[in-house]
Amino acid sequence: MLLRVLGPDPDVSDVVHDAFEQAIRSLHRFVGSRHDLGAWLNRIAVNVAKNRLRHQRVRRWIRGAVPYETSEVATRVASPEVVFAMKRTYEVLQRLPTDERIPFALRFIDGMQLTEVADATGASLATVKRRLRRARERFARHAGNDAVLAAWQAGQGR
Amino acid sequence: MSDRPEIARRIAEAQDAILDQLDATRGQRRARFVAAARRPTRSPTNVPWVAVGGAVAAAAVVALLWVAKTPPDVVEPPSADRVASTTEPDSVPRTLVLEGGATLTIAETSEVSVPSATEPRVVLARGTVSLTAARSAAPAQIEAGDFVVVGDRSEASVQWSPDEERLAVSVQSGQVVVRRISLGTQQVVVAGQSVQLSTVEVTRGPTVEAPKEPESIEPESTQDAPLVPRPRRARPSWKELAAEGEHAAAVAPAEAKGFGRIVKTAKADELLALARAARYAKSPSRATEALQAVRKRFPRTRAAAQAAYALGRVAFDAQRKFAVAATWFQTYLDEQPKGALKREALGRLVESHRRSGAGAAAKRAARKYLDSYPDGPHADIARQAL
């Protein structure tokens, strides 16, 4: 889930580690059955992702925009056009507010149900729907200016 | 989901494939990162503000901004197992912001590693660091050889010379606690005081000004815990500590000695012990590093197979990467089909496949398990997988 939200972040495995460490530290506060554990972990992961995105945003502000680097792994396991589109997608997602980016990634990239997105982000279903609608509009607007993503949107990217 | 764009679905597929590959490349990536951290020259496109003018401008920006715990001369926020090093003579001091807000300035020719991204703790392998722990910052911990310096609401500089095993602490404001791990002793150094300590002798430097009334970091421990009076004994090495089951304590001297150097030179059984210590000390990345070294340096040996099994355990228990864990358990079984850990490896393989959602693979492994160990500890899980 963190990979979906953060994209090709070279430190994503460290972020995952942080999320599990936080979960272990807060395990005593967990109330619910083991069926609720997954949702609880998702909420922790979303909080960790928010912190990470906030940090990235500050660093970008200071250093200027840094394009996502395409990892060697990505180029080995996926077709070049998908890798390129993935890079462009996350560069566009950088421009979305965190409260829109996270639901967008969970819903459309991870494929979560709306209720799951609401649960993971701690927002109501109505709020999630509203944020998703805005995120889609904003994403479409930015993607429309990008030749690669525009081709995908028009169904010509594959 | 009908409204899911095609590109999003394809990205998710690519990411799933990347996840499967990530662990295999993790060691290489880390090595590249460390190499980059040791490189003194910085990319002008990435850190243009290193230039004096840029730094001043960035400082102004950051001061206005808010939140950025990250001051302008900060190279990277600390992350697990990263190494900051300024070993080149022309390099400039670097600043790290630790978890909790304390900042650490690393002087030239110093080496510092950050073993955990979530703890305000660093290991000083050599050189000098200056600690600034503001009132709001969490207490920060600097480990140097057998010593641990804990600073809370204080400014202090800490110098560690590993060759002489000598620690020098100078406190500018507030107070710090200096602990000696092996002897279990500690002492408080207050503002204006400087002390020099070593594992073979203890000397107190001249007091710059009258010590202020100590604030209560740990009041009960400050009066009756001199460093000298207890009988000296040899400082235990990481090997001895690991052998005694003092896992967390074993990792600190290994870090101080240079984890990277140990990984390159230690014997296979020593690396397995070090990895075990790191695993129990909740440092899966260090454990992985030691185990990958066994795989690389001692290929086609029983130790390499044991390392594969242990890598599976790290991936399963600490990293929750079940698909990766399955690969390692399968590697062990391939390399040691009649090995002593066969039952455990096969059982964990079933569990890993199940948790990673690989139902067909889980069934195959479960059949093998039940054929060989119908009453084994994983028999119930294997039956559930069928």
Coordinates of C-alpha atoms in Angstrom, one line a residue:
Chain A
M1 CA 0.0 0.0 0.0
L2 CA 2.9 2.4 0.8
L3 CA 4.4 1.7 -2.6
R4 CA 1.1 2.6 -4.2
V5 CA 0.9 5.9 -2.3
L6 CA 4.6 6.9 -2.4
G7 CA 5.5 5.6 -5.8
P8 CA 9.0 4.8 -6.8
D9 CA 10.5 6.1 -3.6
P10 CA 14.0 4.6 -3.0
D11 CA 13.3 4.5 0.7
V12 CA 9.9 2.8 0.6
S13 CA 11.2 -0.3 2.3
D14 CA 12.4 1.8 5.2
V15 CA 9.0 3.5 5.3
V16 CA 7.4 0.1 5.5
H17 CA 9.7 -0.8 8.3
D18 CA 8.7 2.4 10.1
A19 CA 5.1 1.6 9.7
F20 CA 5.5 -1.9 11.2
E21 CA 7.6 -0.5 14.0
Q22 CA 4.9 2.0 14.9
A23 CA 2.3 -0.7 14.8
I24 CA 4.3 -2.8 17.2
R25 CA 4.8 0.1 19.5
S26 CA 1.0 0.9 19.5
L27 CA -0.2 -2.6 19.6
H28 CA -1.3 -2.2 23.2
R29 CA -3.8 0.4 22.0
F30 CA -5.3 -1.8 19.4
V31 CA -8.9 -2.7 20.3
G32 CA -10.8 -5.1 18.1
S33 CA -10.7 -8.6 16.7
R34 CA -8.0 -9.9 14.5
H35 CA -10.3 -9.2 11.5
D36 CA -9.8 -5.5 12.3
L37 CA -6.1 -5.8 12.3
G38 CA -5.6 -5.2 8.6
A39 CA -7.6 -2.0 8.6
W40 CA -5.8 -0.8 11.7
L41 CA -2.4 -1.4 10.0
N42 CA -3.7 0.4 6.9
R43 CA -4.5 3.4 9.1
I44 CA -1.0 3.4 10.5
A45 CA 0.5 3.0 7.0
V46 CA -1.5 6.0 5.8
N47 CA -0.2 8.1 8.7
V48 CA 3.3 7.1 7.9
A49 CA 2.8 7.9 4.3
K50 CA 1.4 11.3 5.2
N51 CA 4.5 12.1 7.2
R52 CA 6.7 11.0 4.4
L53 CA 4.8 13.0 1.8
R54 CA 5.0 16.1 4.0
H55 CA 8.7 15.6 4.4
Q56 CA 9.1 15.2 0.6
R57 CA 7.1 18.3 0.0
V58 CA 9.3 20.4 2.3
R59 CA 12.4 19.1 0.6
R60 CA 11.0 19.7 -2.8
W61 CA 10.1 23.2 -1.7
I62 CA 13.7 23.8 -0.7
R63 CA 15.5 21.9 -3.4
G64 CA 13.1 22.4 -6.2
A65 CA 11.2 19.6 -8.0
V66 CA 13.2 16.4 -8.2
P67 CA 11.9 14.0 -10.9
Y68 CA 11.2 10.5 -9.8
E69 CA 14.0 8.2 -10.8
T70 CA 13.1 5.1 -12.6
S71 CA 14.6 2.2 -10.7
E72 CA 16.5 -0.6 -12.4
V73 CA 14.1 -3.1 -10.9
A74 CA 11.2 -1.3 -12.6
T75 CA 12.8 -1.4 -16.0
R76 CA 13.4 -5.1 -15.6
V77 CA 9.9 -6.1 -14.6
A78 CA 7.7 -3.8 -16.6
S79 CA 7.4 -2.6 -20.1
P80 CA 9.2 0.7 -20.9
E81 CA 5.9 2.5 -21.6
V82 CA 4.4 1.4 -18.3
V83 CA 7.5 2.4 -16.4
F84 CA 7.5 5.8 -18.1
A85 CA 3.8 6.3 -17.5
M86 CA 4.3 5.3 -13.9
K87 CA 7.0 7.9 -13.5
R88 CA 4.8 10.6 -15.0
T89 CA 1.8 9.5 -13.0
Y90 CA 3.7 10.0 -9.7
E91 CA 5.2 13.3 -10.9
V92 CA 1.6 14.5 -11.4
L93 CA 0.5 13.0 -8.1
Q94 CA 3.2 15.1 -6.4
R95 CA 1.1 18.1 -7.4
L96 CA -2.0 16.9 -5.7
P97 CA -2.7 17.8 -2.0
T98 CA -1.9 14.9 0.3
D99 CA -5.5 14.5 1.3
E100 CA -6.4 13.9 -2.3
R101 CA -3.3 12.0 -3.4
I102 CA -3.7 9.2 -0.8
P103 CA -7.3 8.4 -1.5
F104 CA -6.5 8.5 -5.3
A105 CA -3.6 6.1 -4.9
L106 CA -5.6 3.7 -2.7
R107 CA -8.7 3.7 -4.8
F108 CA -7.4 3.7 -8.3
I109 CA -3.9 2.3 -8.1
D110 CA -4.4 -0.1 -5.2
G111 CA -7.9 -0.9 -6.2
M112 CA -9.4 -0.5 -2.7
Q113 CA -13.2 -0.3 -2.2
L114 CA -14.5 3.1 -1.2
T115 CA -15.3 1.9 2.3
E116 CA -11.8 0.6 2.7
V117 CA -10.3 3.9 1.6
A118 CA -12.6 5.7 4.1
D119 CA -11.4 3.3 6.8
A120 CA -7.7 3.7 6.0
T121 CA -7.8 7.4 5.8
G122 CA -10.1 7.9 8.8
A123 CA -12.5 10.0 6.7
S124 CA -16.2 9.6 6.1
L125 CA -17.4 7.9 2.9
A126 CA -18.8 11.2 1.7
T127 CA -15.5 13.0 2.3
V128 CA -13.6 10.3 0.5
K129 CA -16.0 10.6 -2.5
R130 CA -15.6 14.3 -2.5
R131 CA -11.8 14.1 -2.3
L132 CA -11.7 11.4 -5.0
R133 CA -13.8 13.5 -7.3
R134 CA -11.5 16.5 -6.8
A135 CA -8.4 14.3 -7.2
R136 CA -9.7 12.9 -10.5
E137 CA -10.4 16.3 -11.8
R138 CA -7.1 17.7 -10.8
F139 CA -5.2 14.6 -12.1
A140 CA -7.0 14.7 -15.4
R141 CA -6.2 18.4 -15.8
H142 CA -2.5 17.9 -15.2
A143 CA -2.4 14.6 -17.1
G144 CA -4.0 16.4 -20.1
N145 CA -0.9 18.6 -20.4
D146 CA 1.4 15.5 -20.4
A147 CA 1.7 13.8 -23.7
V148 CA 2.4 10.4 -22.3
L149 CA -0.5 10.4 -19.8
A150 CA -2.8 12.0 -22.3
A151 CA -2.2 9.1 -24.6
W152 CA -3.1 6.7 -21.9
Q153 CA -6.2 8.6 -21.0
A154 CA -7.2 8.5 -24.6
G155 CA -6.6 4.7 -24.7
Q156 CA -3.5 4.9 -26.9
G157 CA -0.8 4.3 -24.3
R158 CA -0.5 0.6 -24.6
Chain B
M1 CA -13.8 -1.5 -10.3
S2 CA -15.2 0.1 -13.5
D3 CA -13.8 3.6 -12.9
R4 CA -10.3 2.4 -12.4
P5 CA -8.1 3.8 -15.2
E6 CA -6.1 1.3 -17.3
I7 CA -2.8 3.0 -16.5
A8 CA -3.5 2.7 -12.7
R9 CA -4.1 -1.1 -13.1
R10 CA -0.9 -1.5 -15.1
I11 CA 1.1 0.6 -12.5
A12 CA -0.2 -1.7 -9.8
E13 CA 0.9 -4.8 -11.7
A14 CA 4.3 -3.3 -12.3
Q15 CA 4.6 -2.4 -8.6
D16 CA 3.7 -5.9 -7.6
A17 CA 6.5 -7.2 -9.8
I18 CA 8.8 -4.6 -8.3
L19 CA 8.0 -5.7 -4.8
D20 CA 9.0 -9.2 -5.6
Q21 CA 12.3 -8.0 -6.9
L22 CA 13.0 -5.4 -4.3
D23 CA 14.6 -7.6 -1.7
A24 CA 17.0 -9.1 -4.1
T25 CA 18.3 -5.7 -5.0
R26 CA 18.1 -4.2 -1.5
G27 CA 21.6 -5.1 -0.6
Q28 CA 23.0 -3.6 -3.8
R29 CA 20.9 -0.4 -3.3
R30 CA 22.2 0.0 0.2
A31 CA 25.7 -0.4 -0.9
R32 CA 25.2 2.2 -3.5
F33 CA 23.7 4.6 -1.0
V34 CA 26.5 4.1 1.5
A35 CA 29.0 4.7 -1.3
A36 CA 27.2 7.9 -2.2
A37 CA 27.1 9.0 1.4
R38 CA 30.8 8.6 1.6
R39 CA 31.4 10.6 -1.6
P40 CA 32.3 14.2 -0.6
T41 CA 31.3 15.9 -3.8
R42 CA 27.7 16.8 -4.1
S43 CA 25.6 17.1 -7.1
P44 CA 25.1 20.8 -7.8
T45 CA 21.6 20.1 -9.1
N46 CA 20.5 18.2 -6.0
V47 CA 22.1 20.5 -3.3
P48 CA 22.6 23.9 -4.9
W49 CA 22.2 25.5 -1.5
V50 CA 25.4 24.1 -0.3
A51 CA 27.0 27.1 -1.7
V52 CA 27.2 29.8 0.9
G53 CA 24.8 32.2 -0.7
G54 CA 22.3 29.4 -1.2
A55 CA 22.6 28.2 2.3
V56 CA 21.9 31.7 3.6
A57 CA 18.9 32.0 1.4
A58 CA 17.6 28.6 2.3
A59 CA 18.1 29.4 5.9
A60 CA 15.9 32.4 5.6
V61 CA 13.3 30.3 3.8
V62 CA 13.4 27.6 6.3
A63 CA 13.1 30.1 9.2
L64 CA 10.0 31.5 7.6
L65 CA 8.6 28.2 6.6
W66 CA 7.7 26.4 9.8
V67 CA 7.9 22.9 10.0
A68 CA 11.0 21.9 8.4
K69 CA 12.8 20.3 11.2
T70 CA 15.4 20.1 8.5
P71 CA 17.9 23.0 8.6
P72 CA 19.4 24.2 5.4
D73 CA 22.7 22.4 5.7
V74 CA 21.1 19.1 6.4
V75 CA 22.1 16.5 3.9
E76 CA 19.5 13.9 4.6
P77 CA 17.1 13.2 7.4
P78 CA 18.3 10.1 9.2
S79 CA 17.0 6.8 8.0
A80 CA 17.7 3.3 9.2
D81 CA 21.2 2.1 8.7
R82 CA 22.4 5.1 6.8
V83 CA 25.9 6.2 7.2
A84 CA 27.0 9.8 7.2
S85 CA 30.6 10.2 6.8
T86 CA 32.9 13.1 6.2
T87 CA 36.1 11.2 5.8
E88 CA 37.5 13.5 3.1
P89 CA 39.6 16.4 4.3
D90 CA 37.8 18.9 2.1
S91 CA 34.4 17.9 3.2
V92 CA 32.3 20.2 5.3
P93 CA 30.4 19.4 8.5
R94 CA 27.0 17.8 8.0
T95 CA 24.0 18.1 10.1
L96 CA 21.5 15.3 10.9
V97 CA 18.1 15.9 12.4
L98 CA 17.3 13.0 14.6
E99 CA 13.9 11.6 15.4
G100 CA 12.5 13.8 18.1
G101 CA 14.2 17.0 16.8
A102 CA 17.7 17.0 18.2
T103 CA 20.3 18.0 15.7
L104 CA 23.8 16.6 15.2
T105 CA 26.6 18.3 13.4
I106 CA 29.2 15.9 12.2
A107 CA 32.7 17.3 12.0
E108 CA 35.2 16.6 9.3
T109 CA 36.8 13.1 9.1
S110 CA 34.1 11.7 11.3
E111 CA 31.9 8.7 10.7
V112 CA 28.4 8.3 12.1
S113 CA 25.7 5.8 11.4
V114 CA 22.0 5.9 12.2
P115 CA 20.9 2.4 13.1
S116 CA 17.2 3.3 13.3
A117 CA 15.0 5.8 11.6
T118 CA 12.6 5.9 14.5
E119 CA 15.0 6.4 17.4
P120 CA 17.0 9.4 18.3
R121 CA 20.2 7.3 18.4
V122 CA 23.4 7.4 16.4
V123 CA 26.6 5.4 16.5
L124 CA 29.8 7.4 16.4
A125 CA 32.4 5.2 14.8
R126 CA 35.1 7.9 15.0
G127 CA 35.5 11.7 15.0
T128 CA 33.5 14.5 16.6
V129 CA 29.9 15.4 16.7
S130 CA 28.1 18.3 18.2
L131 CA 24.7 17.7 19.7
T132 CA 22.0 20.3 20.1
A133 CA 18.9 19.0 21.9
A134 CA 16.4 21.8 22.2
R135 CA 13.9 21.9 25.0
S136 CA 11.3 20.4 22.8
A137 CA 13.5 17.7 21.4
A138 CA 13.5 14.1 22.7
P139 CA 16.7 12.9 24.5
A140 CA 19.3 11.9 22.0
Q141 CA 21.7 9.1 22.4
I142 CA 25.3 8.9 20.9
E143 CA 26.9 5.5 21.2
A144 CA 30.7 5.4 21.0
G145 CA 32.5 2.2 21.7
D146 CA 31.6 1.1 25.2
F147 CA 30.1 4.5 26.0
V148 CA 26.7 6.0 25.5
V149 CA 26.1 9.7 25.8
V150 CA 22.5 10.8 26.4
G151 CA 21.7 14.5 25.9
D152 CA 18.5 16.1 26.9
R153 CA 17.9 19.8 26.6
S154 CA 21.6 20.4 26.1
E155 CA 24.4 21.4 23.8
A156 CA 27.5 19.2 23.9
S157 CA 30.3 18.0 21.7
V158 CA 31.4 14.4 21.8
Q159 CA 34.7 13.1 20.4
W160 CA 35.5 9.4 20.0
S161 CA 38.8 7.9 19.1
P162 CA 38.4 4.2 18.5
D163 CA 42.1 3.5 18.3
E164 CA 42.7 4.8 21.8
E165 CA 39.1 3.9 22.9
R166 CA 39.0 7.4 24.3
L167 CA 35.8 9.5 24.7
A168 CA 35.9 13.3 25.2
V169 CA 32.7 15.1 26.2
S170 CA 32.3 18.8 26.5
V171 CA 29.0 20.3 27.6
Q172 CA 28.2 23.9 26.6
S173 CA 24.7 24.0 28.1
G174 CA 22.4 21.7 30.0
Q175 CA 23.8 18.4 31.0
V176 CA 24.5 15.0 29.5
V177 CA 24.7 11.5 31.0
V178 CA 27.7 9.4 30.0
R179 CA 27.1 5.7 30.5
R180 CA 29.6 2.9 30.4
I181 CA 27.9 -0.2 29.0
S182 CA 30.1 -3.0 30.2
L183 CA 30.5 -1.7 33.7
G184 CA 26.9 -0.4 34.1
T185 CA 28.2 2.9 35.4
Q186 CA 27.2 6.5 34.5
Q187 CA 28.0 10.0 35.3
V188 CA 26.5 13.4 34.7
V189 CA 28.5 16.1 32.9
V190 CA 27.0 19.5 33.3
A191 CA 27.4 22.8 31.5
G192 CA 31.0 24.1 31.5
Q193 CA 32.5 20.7 32.2
S194 CA 34.7 18.6 30.0
V195 CA 35.6 15.0 30.6
Q196 CA 37.8 12.5 29.0
L197 CA 37.1 8.9 29.5
S198 CA 38.7 5.8 28.2
T199 CA 38.2 2.1 28.7
V200 CA 41.6 1.9 30.4
E201 CA 41.7 5.0 32.4
V202 CA 39.4 7.8 33.4
T203 CA 40.4 11.5 33.6
R204 CA 38.4 14.6 34.3
G205 CA 39.5 17.6 32.4
P206 CA 39.6 21.1 33.8
T207 CA 36.3 22.6 34.7
V208 CA 35.7 25.7 32.6
E209 CA 33.3 27.2 35.0
A210 CA 31.6 26.3 38.1
P211 CA 29.2 23.5 37.4
K212 CA 25.6 24.5 37.5
E213 CA 23.1 22.7 39.7
P214 CA 22.4 19.5 37.8
E215 CA 18.9 19.2 36.5
S216 CA 17.3 15.9 37.1
I217 CA 17.8 13.7 34.1
E218 CA 18.2 10.7 36.3
P219 CA 18.9 12.1 39.7
E220 CA 19.2 8.9 41.6
S221 CA 22.1 7.8 39.4
T222 CA 24.2 10.8 39.4
Q223 CA 25.8 10.7 42.9
D224 CA 26.8 7.2 43.5
A225 CA 27.9 6.0 40.1
P226 CA 31.5 6.9 39.6
L227 CA 33.2 5.5 36.6
V228 CA 36.5 4.6 38.2
P229 CA 36.0 2.6 41.4
R230 CA 34.7 -0.7 40.0
P231 CA 37.3 -3.2 39.0
R232 CA 38.2 -3.0 35.4
R233 CA 37.6 -5.9 33.1
A234 CA 38.2 -6.4 29.5
R235 CA 35.5 -4.9 27.3
P236 CA 33.5 -7.7 25.8
S237 CA 33.6 -7.9 22.0
W238 CA 30.5 -8.2 19.9
K239 CA 31.3 -11.9 19.5
E240 CA 31.3 -12.5 23.2
L241 CA 28.2 -10.6 23.7
A242 CA 26.4 -12.4 20.9
A243 CA 27.6 -15.7 22.3
E244 CA 26.2 -14.8 25.7
G245 CA 22.8 -13.9 24.2
E246 CA 23.3 -10.2 24.7
H247 CA 22.0 -9.5 21.3
A248 CA 21.2 -5.8 21.5
A249 CA 24.4 -5.1 23.3
A250 CA 26.4 -7.0 20.7
V251 CA 25.3 -4.9 17.8
A252 CA 26.5 -1.6 19.3
P253 CA 30.2 -2.6 19.5
A254 CA 29.9 -4.2 16.1
E255 CA 28.7 -0.8 14.8
A256 CA 31.5 1.0 16.6
K257 CA 34.1 -1.3 15.1
G258 CA 32.6 -0.8 11.7
F259 CA 29.8 -3.1 10.6
G260 CA 30.8 -2.9 7.0
R261 CA 34.3 -4.0 7.8
I262 CA 33.1 -6.9 9.9
V263 CA 30.8 -8.0 7.1
K264 CA 33.7 -8.1 4.7
T265 CA 36.2 -10.0 7.0
A266 CA 34.3 -12.1 9.5
K267 CA 34.0 -15.9 9.2
A268 CA 30.7 -17.4 8.1
D269 CA 29.7 -18.6 11.5
E270 CA 30.5 -15.2 13.0
L271 CA 28.4 -13.5 10.4
L272 CA 25.5 -15.9 11.2
A273 CA 25.9 -15.0 14.9
L274 CA 26.0 -11.3 14.1
A275 CA 22.9 -11.6 11.9
R276 CA 21.1 -13.4 14.7
A277 CA 22.1 -10.6 17.2
A278 CA 20.9 -7.9 14.8
R279 CA 17.7 -9.8 14.2
Y280 CA 17.0 -10.0 17.9
A281 CA 18.1 -6.4 18.3
K282 CA 15.3 -5.4 15.9
S283 CA 17.6 -4.4 13.1
P284 CA 16.5 -6.4 10.2
S285 CA 18.4 -4.4 7.7
R286 CA 21.7 -5.1 9.5
A287 CA 20.7 -8.8 9.8
T288 CA 20.0 -8.9 6.1
E289 CA 23.4 -7.3 5.3
A290 CA 25.3 -9.9 7.3
L291 CA 23.3 -12.7 5.8
Q292 CA 23.7 -11.5 2.3
A293 CA 27.4 -11.3 3.0
V294 CA 27.4 -15.0 3.9
R295 CA 25.6 -15.8 0.7
K296 CA 28.0 -13.8 -1.4
R297 CA 31.3 -14.7 0.3
F298 CA 30.6 -18.4 1.1
P299 CA 28.4 -19.6 -1.8
R300 CA 27.4 -23.3 -2.0
T301 CA 28.2 -23.9 1.6
R302 CA 25.9 -25.0 4.4
A303 CA 26.4 -21.6 6.0
A304 CA 25.0 -20.0 2.8
A305 CA 21.9 -22.3 3.0
Q306 CA 21.5 -21.4 6.7
A307 CA 21.8 -17.7 5.7
A308 CA 19.0 -18.3 3.1
Y309 CA 16.8 -19.7 5.8
A310 CA 17.6 -16.8 8.2
L311 CA 16.9 -14.3 5.4
G312 CA 13.5 -16.0 5.0
R313 CA 12.9 -15.5 8.7
V314 CA 13.9 -11.8 8.5
A315 CA 11.6 -11.3 5.5
F316 CA 8.8 -13.1 7.2
D317 CA 9.0 -11.9 10.8
A318 CA 10.5 -8.5 10.6
Q319 CA 9.6 -7.2 7.1
R320 CA 6.4 -9.1 6.5
K321 CA 7.5 -9.7 2.9
F322 CA 5.9 -13.1 2.6
A323 CA 6.6 -13.6 -1.1
V324 CA 10.3 -12.8 -0.5
A325 CA 10.4 -15.1 2.5
A326 CA 9.0 -17.9 0.4
T327 CA 11.8 -17.5 -2.1
W328 CA 14.4 -17.8 0.7
F329 CA 12.8 -20.8 2.3
Q330 CA 12.6 -22.5 -1.1
T331 CA 16.3 -21.6 -1.6
Y332 CA 17.2 -23.3 1.6
L333 CA 15.3 -26.4 0.6
D334 CA 16.9 -26.5 -2.8
E335 CA 20.4 -26.1 -1.4
Q336 CA 19.9 -28.4 1.6
P337 CA 17.2 -30.9 0.6
K338 CA 18.0 -33.0 3.7
G339 CA 19.2 -30.2 5.9
A340 CA 18.6 -29.9 9.6
L341 CA 16.1 -27.1 9.1
K342 CA 14.1 -28.8 6.4
R343 CA 11.0 -29.3 8.5
E344 CA 10.9 -25.7 9.6
A345 CA 11.8 -24.3 6.2
L346 CA 9.0 -26.4 4.6
G347 CA 6.5 -25.3 7.2
R348 CA 7.4 -21.7 6.9
L349 CA 7.2 -22.0 3.1
V350 CA 3.6 -23.1 3.4
E351 CA 2.9 -20.2 5.7
S352 CA 4.7 -17.7 3.5
H353 CA 2.9 -18.8 0.4
R354 CA -0.5 -18.6 2.2
R355 CA 0.1 -15.2 3.5
S356 CA 1.4 -13.9 0.2
G357 CA -1.8 -15.2 -1.5
A358 CA 0.0 -17.8 -3.6
G359 CA -2.7 -20.5 -3.0
A360 CA -1.4 -23.0 -5.6
A361 CA 2.1 -22.8 -4.3
A362 CA 0.9 -23.1 -0.8
K363 CA -1.0 -26.3 -1.7
R364 CA 2.1 -27.8 -3.3
A365 CA 4.2 -27.0 -0.3
A366 CA 1.5 -28.2 2.1
R367 CA 1.3 -31.6 0.4
K368 CA 5.1 -32.0 0.6
Y369 CA 5.0 -31.0 4.3
L370 CA 2.2 -33.4 5.2
D371 CA 3.9 -36.3 3.3
S372 CA 7.0 -35.9 5.4
Y373 CA 5.7 -34.5 8.7
P374 CA 2.0 -35.3 9.2
D375 CA 2.3 -34.5 12.9
G376 CA 4.7 -31.6 12.5
P377 CA 4.2 -28.2 14.1
H378 CA 2.9 -26.7 10.8
A379 CA 0.6 -29.7 10.0
D380 CA -2.5 -27.8 10.9
I381 CA -1.6 -24.8 8.7
A382 CA -0.7 -27.2 5.9
R383 CA -4.1 -28.9 6.1
Q384 CA -5.8 -25.5 6.0
A385 CA -3.8 -24.7 2.9
L386 CA -5.1 -27.8 1.1

